[in-house]
Amino acid sequence: MKTRGLLVIGFASLLMSSCCSAKILETPSMIYKNRCANCHGIKANGVPKLKEQSGTSAEEAATHGMASQEKGNIYGPPLNAMSKEDLVAKLKDLRNKDFDSKSYHSVMQKNMKHIEEREGKITDEKMAKYIYTTFGAGAK
């Protein structure tokens, strides 16, 4: 009887530990807030290009909130003026096309891959719907 009880408790604890450690798929709002807003703005209104400051290292620039002499493009165009269909098309286009390695779009492709590796894959339609209904013309 004690052996059976120990086995049940052991199995239950094993099951609970595997459930608790399972990766939770993040929602489009969490992904946008934690990843996309860095380049596209908190309200999807875009982030302007920064002028580079000569003689400033990347570390120093980061601590003072300015651009460094190194070319680090964090510019993100506004998304809040786009229709839901345009957002879906843009996201699908980014997934399917091979862009020049120095273009903004190639950087976005790499960012999307990293985000999906960390947070899980969100469909283009769900992300476009979130952006459109939260920041765009579909916002209430």
Coordinates of N, CA, C and O in Angstrom, one line a residue:
M1 N 0.8 -1.2 0.0 CA 0.0 0.0 0.0 C 0.9 1.3 0.0 O 0.6 2.2 -0.7
K2 N 1.9 1.3 0.8 CA 2.8 2.4 0.9 C 3.5 2.6 -0.4 O 3.8 3.7 -0.9
T3 N 3.9 1.5 -1.1 CA 4.6 1.5 -2.3 C 3.8 2.2 -3.4 O 4.2 3.0 -4.2
R4 N 2.5 1.7 -3.4 CA 1.6 2.3 -4.4 C 1.4 3.8 -4.2 O 1.3 4.5 -5.2
G5 N 1.2 4.2 -3.0 CA 1.1 5.6 -2.7 C 2.3 6.4 -3.1 O 2.1 7.5 -3.6
L6 N 3.5 5.9 -2.8 CA 4.7 6.6 -3.2 C 4.8 6.7 -4.8 O 5.2 7.7 -5.3
L7 N 4.4 5.6 -5.5 CA 4.4 5.6 -6.9 C 3.4 6.7 -7.5 O 3.8 7.4 -8.4
V8 N 2.3 6.7 -6.9 CA 1.3 7.7 -7.3 C 1.8 9.1 -7.1 O 1.7 10.0 -8.0
I9 N 2.3 9.4 -5.9 CA 2.9 10.7 -5.6 C 4.0 11.1 -6.6 O 4.1 12.2 -7.1
G10 N 4.9 10.1 -6.8 CA 6.0 10.3 -7.7 C 5.6 10.6 -9.1 O 6.1 11.5 -9.8
F11 N 4.6 9.8 -9.6 CA 4.1 10.1 -10.9 C 3.4 11.4 -11.0 O 3.6 12.2 -12.0
A12 N 2.6 11.8 -10.0 CA 1.9 13.1 -10.0 C 2.9 14.3 -10.0 O 2.7 15.2 -10.7
S13 N 4.0 14.1 -9.2 CA 5.0 15.2 -9.2 C 5.7 15.3 -10.5 O 6.1 16.4 -11.0
L14 N 6.0 14.2 -11.1 CA 6.7 14.2 -12.5 C 5.8 14.8 -13.5 O 6.2 15.6 -14.3
L15 N 4.5 14.5 -13.5 CA 3.5 15.1 -14.4 C 3.4 16.6 -14.2 O 3.4 17.4 -15.1
M16 N 3.3 17.0 -12.9 CA 3.2 18.5 -12.6 C 4.5 19.2 -13.0 O 4.4 20.3 -13.6
S17 N 5.6 18.6 -12.8 CA 6.9 19.4 -13.2 C 7.0 19.5 -14.7 O 7.4 20.5 -15.2
S18 N 6.5 18.5 -15.5 CA 6.6 18.6 -16.9 C 5.5 19.6 -17.4 O 5.8 20.4 -18.4
C19 N 4.4 19.7 -16.8 CA 3.4 20.7 -17.2 C 3.8 22.1 -16.9 O 3.6 23.0 -17.6
C20 N 4.5 22.3 -15.7 CA 4.9 23.6 -15.3 C 6.0 24.1 -16.2 O 6.2 25.4 -16.4
S21 N 6.8 23.2 -16.7 CA 8.0 23.7 -17.5 C 7.7 23.8 -19.0 O 8.5 24.2 -19.8
A22 N 6.5 23.5 -19.4 CA 6.1 23.5 -20.8 C 6.1 25.0 -21.2 O 5.8 25.9 -20.5
K23 N 6.6 25.2 -22.5 CA 6.7 26.6 -23.0 C 5.3 27.1 -23.3 O 4.5 26.5 -24.0
I24 N 5.0 28.3 -22.8 CA 3.7 28.9 -23.0 C 3.8 29.8 -24.3 O 4.7 30.6 -24.4
L25 N 2.9 29.6 -25.2 CA 2.9 30.4 -26.4 C 2.4 31.8 -26.1 O 1.4 31.9 -25.5
E26 N 3.2 32.7 -26.5 CA 2.8 34.1 -26.1 C 1.8 34.6 -27.1 O 1.7 34.2 -28.3
T27 N 1.0 35.5 -26.7 CA -0.1 36.1 -27.5 C 0.5 37.2 -28.4 O 1.6 37.7 -28.1
P28 N -0.2 37.6 -29.5 CA 0.3 38.6 -30.3 C 0.6 39.9 -29.5 O 1.6 40.6 -29.8
S29 N -0.2 40.2 -28.5 CA 0.0 41.5 -27.8 C 1.3 41.4 -27.0 O 2.0 42.4 -26.9
M30 N 1.6 40.3 -26.4 CA 2.8 40.1 -25.7 C 4.0 40.2 -26.6 O 5.0 40.8 -26.3
I31 N 3.9 39.5 -27.7 CA 5.1 39.6 -28.7 C 5.3 41.0 -29.2 O 6.4 41.5 -29.3
Y32 N 4.2 41.7 -29.6 CA 4.3 43.1 -30.0 C 5.0 43.9 -29.0 O 5.9 44.7 -29.2
K33 N 4.5 43.9 -27.8 CA 5.0 44.7 -26.7 C 6.4 44.4 -26.4 O 7.2 45.3 -26.2
N34 N 6.8 43.1 -26.3 CA 8.2 42.7 -25.9 C 9.2 42.8 -27.1 O 10.4 42.9 -26.8
R35 N 8.7 42.7 -28.3 CA 9.7 42.6 -29.4 C 9.5 43.7 -30.5 O 10.4 44.4 -30.8
C36 N 8.3 43.7 -31.0 CA 8.0 44.6 -32.2 C 8.1 46.1 -31.8 O 8.5 46.9 -32.6
A37 N 7.6 46.4 -30.6 CA 7.5 47.8 -30.2 C 8.9 48.5 -30.2 O 9.0 49.7 -30.3
N38 N 10.0 47.7 -30.0 CA 11.3 48.2 -30.0 C 11.6 49.0 -31.2 O 12.3 50.0 -31.2
C39 N 11.2 48.5 -32.4 CA 11.5 49.2 -33.7 C 10.3 49.9 -34.3 O 10.5 50.9 -35.0
H40 N 9.1 49.4 -34.0 CA 7.9 50.0 -34.6 C 7.1 50.9 -33.7 O 6.1 51.5 -34.1
G41 N 7.6 51.1 -32.5 CA 7.0 52.0 -31.6 C 5.9 51.4 -30.7 O 5.2 50.4 -31.1
I42 N 5.7 52.0 -29.5 CA 4.7 51.4 -28.6 C 3.3 51.5 -29.2 O 2.5 50.6 -28.9
K43 N 3.0 52.5 -29.9 CA 1.7 52.6 -30.5 C 1.7 52.4 -32.0 O 0.9 52.8 -32.8
A44 N 2.7 51.6 -32.5 CA 2.9 51.3 -33.9 C 3.0 52.5 -34.8 O 2.7 52.4 -36.0
N45 N 3.5 53.6 -34.2 CA 3.7 54.8 -35.0 C 5.1 55.0 -35.6 O 5.4 56.1 -36.1
G46 N 5.9 54.0 -35.5 CA 7.2 54.0 -36.1 C 8.3 54.6 -35.1 O 7.9 55.2 -34.2
V47 N 9.5 54.3 -35.5 CA 10.6 54.9 -34.8 C 11.5 55.6 -35.8 O 11.9 55.0 -36.8
P48 N 11.8 56.9 -35.6 CA 12.6 57.6 -36.6 C 14.0 57.1 -36.6 O 14.5 56.6 -35.6
K49 N 14.7 57.3 -37.8 CA 16.1 57.0 -37.9 C 16.9 58.0 -37.0 O 16.5 59.1 -36.9
L50 N 17.9 57.5 -36.4 CA 18.7 58.3 -35.5 C 20.0 58.8 -36.2 O 20.5 58.0 -37.0
K51 N 20.4 60.0 -36.0 CA 21.6 60.5 -36.6 C 22.8 59.9 -35.8 O 22.8 59.9 -34.6
E52 N 23.8 59.4 -36.5 CA 25.0 58.9 -35.8 C 25.8 60.0 -35.3 O 26.0 61.0 -35.8
Q53 N 26.4 59.7 -34.1 CA 27.3 60.6 -33.4 C 28.7 60.1 -33.6 O 29.1 59.0 -33.1
S54 N 29.6 60.9 -34.3 CA 31.0 60.4 -34.4 C 31.7 60.4 -33.1 O 31.4 61.2 -32.2
G55 N 32.5 59.4 -32.9 CA 33.3 59.3 -31.7 C 32.6 58.7 -30.5 O 33.1 58.8 -29.4
T56 N 31.4 58.1 -30.7 CA 30.6 57.6 -29.6 C 30.6 56.1 -29.8 O 30.2 55.6 -30.9
S57 N 30.9 55.3 -28.8 CA 30.8 53.9 -28.9 C 29.4 53.4 -28.7 O 28.6 54.2 -28.2
A58 N 29.1 52.2 -29.1 CA 27.8 51.6 -29.0 C 27.4 51.5 -27.5 O 26.2 51.8 -27.2
E59 N 28.3 51.2 -26.6 CA 27.9 51.1 -25.2 C 27.6 52.4 -24.6 O 26.6 52.6 -23.8
E60 N 28.4 53.4 -24.9 CA 28.2 54.8 -24.4 C 26.8 55.3 -24.9 O 26.1 56.0 -24.2
A61 N 26.6 55.1 -26.2 CA 25.3 55.6 -26.8 C 24.1 54.9 -26.2 O 23.1 55.6 -25.9
A62 N 24.2 53.6 -25.8 CA 23.1 52.9 -25.2 C 22.8 53.5 -23.8 O 21.6 53.6 -23.5
T63 N 23.8 53.9 -23.1 CA 23.6 54.4 -21.8 C 23.0 55.9 -21.8 O 22.4 56.3 -20.8
H64 N 23.3 56.6 -22.9 CA 22.8 58.0 -23.0 C 21.6 58.2 -23.9 O 21.2 59.3 -24.1
G65 N 21.1 57.1 -24.5 CA 20.0 57.2 -25.4 C 20.2 57.9 -26.7 O 19.4 58.7 -27.1
M66 N 21.4 57.7 -27.3 CA 21.7 58.3 -28.6 C 22.3 57.3 -29.5 O 22.6 56.2 -29.1
A67 N 22.5 57.7 -30.7 CA 23.0 56.7 -31.7 C 24.6 56.7 -31.6 O 25.2 57.7 -31.2
S68 N 25.2 55.6 -32.0 CA 26.6 55.6 -31.9 C 27.2 55.8 -33.3 O 26.4 56.0 -34.3
Q69 N 28.5 55.8 -33.4 CA 29.1 55.9 -34.7 C 28.9 54.7 -35.6 O 29.1 54.7 -36.8
E70 N 28.6 53.6 -34.9 CA 28.4 52.3 -35.6 C 27.0 52.3 -36.2 O 26.1 52.8 -35.6
K71 N 26.9 51.8 -37.4 CA 25.6 51.8 -38.1 C 24.7 50.7 -37.5 O 24.9 49.5 -37.8
G72 N 23.8 51.1 -36.6 CA 22.9 50.2 -36.0 C 21.5 50.7 -36.3 O 21.0 51.6 -35.7
N73 N 20.9 50.1 -37.4 CA 19.6 50.6 -37.8 C 18.4 50.0 -37.0 O 18.2 48.8 -37.2
I74 N 17.8 50.8 -36.2 CA 16.7 50.3 -35.4 C 15.4 50.9 -35.9 O 14.4 50.9 -35.3
Y75 N 15.5 51.6 -37.1 CA 14.3 52.2 -37.7 C 13.2 51.2 -38.0 O 13.4 50.2 -38.6
G76 N 12.0 51.5 -37.5 CA 10.9 50.7 -37.9 C 9.8 51.6 -38.4 O 9.4 52.6 -37.7
P77 N 9.3 51.3 -39.6 CA 8.2 52.2 -40.2 C 6.9 52.0 -39.4 O 6.7 51.0 -38.7
P78 N 6.1 53.0 -39.5 CA 4.8 53.0 -38.8 C 3.9 51.9 -39.3 O 3.9 51.7 -40.6
L79 N 3.2 51.2 -38.5 CA 2.3 50.2 -38.9 C 0.8 50.5 -38.7 O -0.1 49.9 -39.2
N80 N 0.6 51.6 -37.9 CA -0.8 52.0 -37.5 C -1.6 52.5 -38.7 O -2.8 52.6 -38.6
A81 N -1.0 52.9 -39.8 CA -1.7 53.5 -40.9 C -2.1 52.4 -42.0 O -2.8 52.7 -42.9
M82 N -1.6 51.2 -41.8 CA -1.8 50.1 -42.7 C -3.1 49.4 -42.5 O -3.5 49.3 -41.3
S83 N -3.8 48.9 -43.5 CA -5.0 48.1 -43.4 C -4.6 46.7 -42.9 O -3.4 46.3 -43.0
K84 N -5.6 46.0 -42.4 CA -5.3 44.6 -42.0 C -4.8 43.8 -43.1 O -3.8 43.0 -43.0
E85 N -5.3 43.9 -44.3 CA -4.9 43.2 -45.5 C -3.5 43.5 -45.9 O -2.7 42.6 -46.2
D86 N -3.1 44.8 -45.8 CA -1.7 45.2 -46.1 C -0.7 44.6 -45.1 O 0.4 44.2 -45.5
L87 N -1.1 44.6 -43.8 CA -0.3 44.0 -42.8 C 0.0 42.5 -43.0 O 1.1 42.1 -43.0
V88 N -1.1 41.8 -43.4 CA -0.9 40.4 -43.7 C 0.0 40.2 -44.9 O 0.9 39.3 -44.9
A89 N -0.3 41.0 -45.9 CA 0.5 40.8 -47.1 C 2.0 41.2 -46.8 O 2.9 40.5 -47.3
K90 N 2.3 42.2 -46.0 CA 3.6 42.6 -45.7 C 4.3 41.5 -44.9 O 5.5 41.1 -45.2
L91 N 3.6 40.9 -43.9 CA 4.2 39.8 -43.1 C 4.5 38.6 -44.0 O 5.6 38.0 -43.9
K92 N 3.5 38.2 -44.9 CA 3.8 37.1 -45.8 C 4.9 37.3 -46.7 O 5.7 36.5 -47.0
D93 N 5.0 38.6 -47.2 CA 6.1 39.0 -48.1 C 7.4 38.8 -47.4 O 8.4 38.3 -48.0
L94 N 7.5 39.2 -46.2 CA 8.8 39.1 -45.4 C 9.2 37.7 -45.2 O 10.3 37.3 -45.2
R95 N 8.2 36.8 -45.0 CA 8.5 35.4 -44.9 C 8.9 34.7 -46.2 O 9.7 33.8 -46.1
N96 N 8.4 35.1 -47.3 CA 8.6 34.4 -48.5 C 9.7 34.9 -49.5 O 10.1 34.2 -50.3
K97 N 10.1 36.1 -49.3 CA 11.1 36.7 -50.2 C 12.5 36.7 -49.7 O 12.7 36.8 -48.5
D98 N 13.5 36.6 -50.6 CA 14.9 36.7 -50.3 C 15.3 38.1 -50.5 O 15.3 38.6 -51.7
F99 N 15.7 38.9 -49.5 CA 16.0 40.3 -49.7 C 17.6 40.4 -49.6 O 18.3 39.6 -49.1
D100 N 18.0 41.6 -50.1 CA 19.4 41.9 -50.0 C 19.8 41.9 -48.6 O 19.1 42.4 -47.7
S101 N 21.0 41.4 -48.3 CA 21.4 41.2 -46.9 C 21.6 42.5 -46.1 O 21.7 42.4 -44.9
K102 N 21.7 43.6 -46.8 CA 21.9 44.9 -46.1 C 20.6 45.7 -46.0 O 20.6 46.8 -45.4
S103 N 19.5 45.2 -46.5 CA 18.3 45.9 -46.5 C 17.6 45.8 -45.2 O 17.8 44.9 -44.4
Y104 N 16.7 46.7 -44.9 CA 15.8 46.7 -43.7 C 15.0 45.4 -43.6 O 14.9 44.8 -42.6
H105 N 14.5 44.9 -44.8 CA 13.7 43.7 -44.8 C 14.5 42.5 -44.4 O 13.9 41.6 -43.8
S106 N 15.7 42.4 -44.7 CA 16.5 41.2 -44.3 C 16.7 41.2 -42.8 O 16.7 40.1 -42.2
V107 N 16.8 42.4 -42.2 CA 17.0 42.5 -40.8 C 15.7 42.0 -40.1 O 15.6 41.3 -39.2
M108 N 14.5 42.4 -40.7 CA 13.2 42.1 -40.2 C 13.0 40.6 -40.3 O 12.5 39.9 -39.4
Q109 N 13.5 39.9 -41.4 CA 13.4 38.5 -41.5 C 14.1 37.8 -40.4 O 13.6 36.8 -39.8
K110 N 15.3 38.2 -40.1 CA 16.1 37.6 -39.1 C 15.4 37.8 -37.7 O 15.4 36.9 -36.9
N111 N 14.9 39.0 -37.5 CA 14.2 39.3 -36.2 C 13.0 38.4 -36.1 O 12.7 37.8 -35.0
M112 N 12.2 38.2 -37.1 CA 11.1 37.3 -37.1 C 11.5 35.9 -36.7 O 10.8 35.2 -35.9
K113 N 12.5 35.4 -37.3 CA 13.0 34.0 -37.0 C 13.4 33.9 -35.5 O 13.0 32.9 -34.9
H114 N 14.1 34.9 -35.0 CA 14.5 34.8 -33.6 C 13.3 34.9 -32.7 O 13.2 34.2 -31.7
I115 N 12.4 35.8 -33.0 CA 11.1 35.9 -32.2 C 10.4 34.6 -32.1 O 10.0 34.1 -31.1
E116 N 10.2 34.0 -33.3 CA 9.5 32.7 -33.3 C 10.2 31.6 -32.6 O 9.6 30.7 -32.1
E117 N 11.5 31.6 -32.7 CA 12.3 30.6 -31.9 C 12.1 30.7 -30.4 O 12.0 29.7 -29.7
R118 N 12.0 32.0 -29.9 CA 11.8 32.2 -28.5 C 10.4 32.1 -28.0 O 10.1 31.5 -27.0
E119 N 9.5 32.8 -28.8 CA 8.1 32.9 -28.3 C 7.1 31.9 -29.0 O 6.0 31.8 -28.5
G120 N 7.5 31.3 -30.0 CA 6.6 30.4 -30.8 C 6.0 31.2 -32.0 O 6.1 32.4 -32.1
K121 N 5.4 30.4 -32.9 CA 4.9 31.0 -34.1 C 3.5 31.6 -33.9 O 2.6 30.9 -33.5
I122 N 3.3 32.8 -34.3 CA 2.0 33.4 -34.4 C 1.7 33.6 -35.8 O 2.5 34.1 -36.6
T123 N 0.5 33.3 -36.3 CA 0.1 33.4 -37.7 C 0.2 34.9 -38.1 O -0.1 35.8 -37.3
D124 N 0.4 35.1 -39.3 CA 0.4 36.5 -39.9 C -0.9 37.2 -39.7 O -1.0 38.3 -39.4
E125 N -2.0 36.4 -39.9 CA -3.3 36.9 -39.7 C -3.6 37.4 -38.3 O -4.2 38.5 -38.1
K126 N -3.2 36.6 -37.3 CA -3.4 37.0 -35.9 C -2.7 38.3 -35.6 O -3.2 39.1 -34.9
M127 N -1.4 38.3 -36.0 CA -0.6 39.5 -35.7 C -1.1 40.7 -36.4 O -1.2 41.8 -35.8
A128 N -1.5 40.6 -37.7 CA -2.1 41.7 -38.4 C -3.4 42.2 -37.8 O -3.6 43.4 -37.6
K129 N -4.2 41.3 -37.3 CA -5.5 41.6 -36.7 C -5.2 42.4 -35.4 O -5.9 43.4 -35.1
Y130 N -4.2 41.9 -34.6 CA -3.9 42.6 -33.4 C -3.5 44.0 -33.6 O -3.9 45.0 -33.0
I131 N -2.5 44.2 -34.6 CA -2.0 45.5 -34.9 C -3.1 46.4 -35.4 O -3.3 47.6 -34.9
Y132 N -3.9 45.9 -36.3 CA -5.0 46.7 -36.9 C -6.1 47.1 -35.8 O -6.5 48.3 -35.8
T133 N -6.5 46.2 -35.0 CA -7.5 46.5 -34.1 C -7.1 47.2 -32.8 O -7.9 47.8 -32.1
T134 N -5.8 47.2 -32.6 CA -5.2 47.9 -31.4 C -4.7 49.3 -31.7 O -4.9 50.2 -31.0
F135 N -4.0 49.4 -32.9 CA -3.4 50.7 -33.2 C -3.9 51.3 -34.4 O -3.8 52.5 -34.6
G136 N -4.5 50.5 -35.4 CA -4.9 51.1 -36.7 C -6.3 51.6 -36.7 O -6.9 51.9 -35.6
A137 N -6.9 51.6 -37.9 CA -8.2 52.2 -38.1 C -9.3 51.3 -37.4 O -10.4 51.8 -37.1
G138 N -9.0 50.0 -37.1 CA -9.9 49.1 -36.5 C -10.0 49.3 -35.0 O -10.7 48.6 -34.3
A139 N -9.2 50.2 -34.4 CA -9.1 50.3 -33.0 C -10.4 51.0 -32.5 O -11.0 51.8 -33.1
K140 N -10.9 50.5 -31.4 CA -12.2 51.0 -30.8 C -11.9 52.1 -29.8 O -11.0 52.3 -29.1

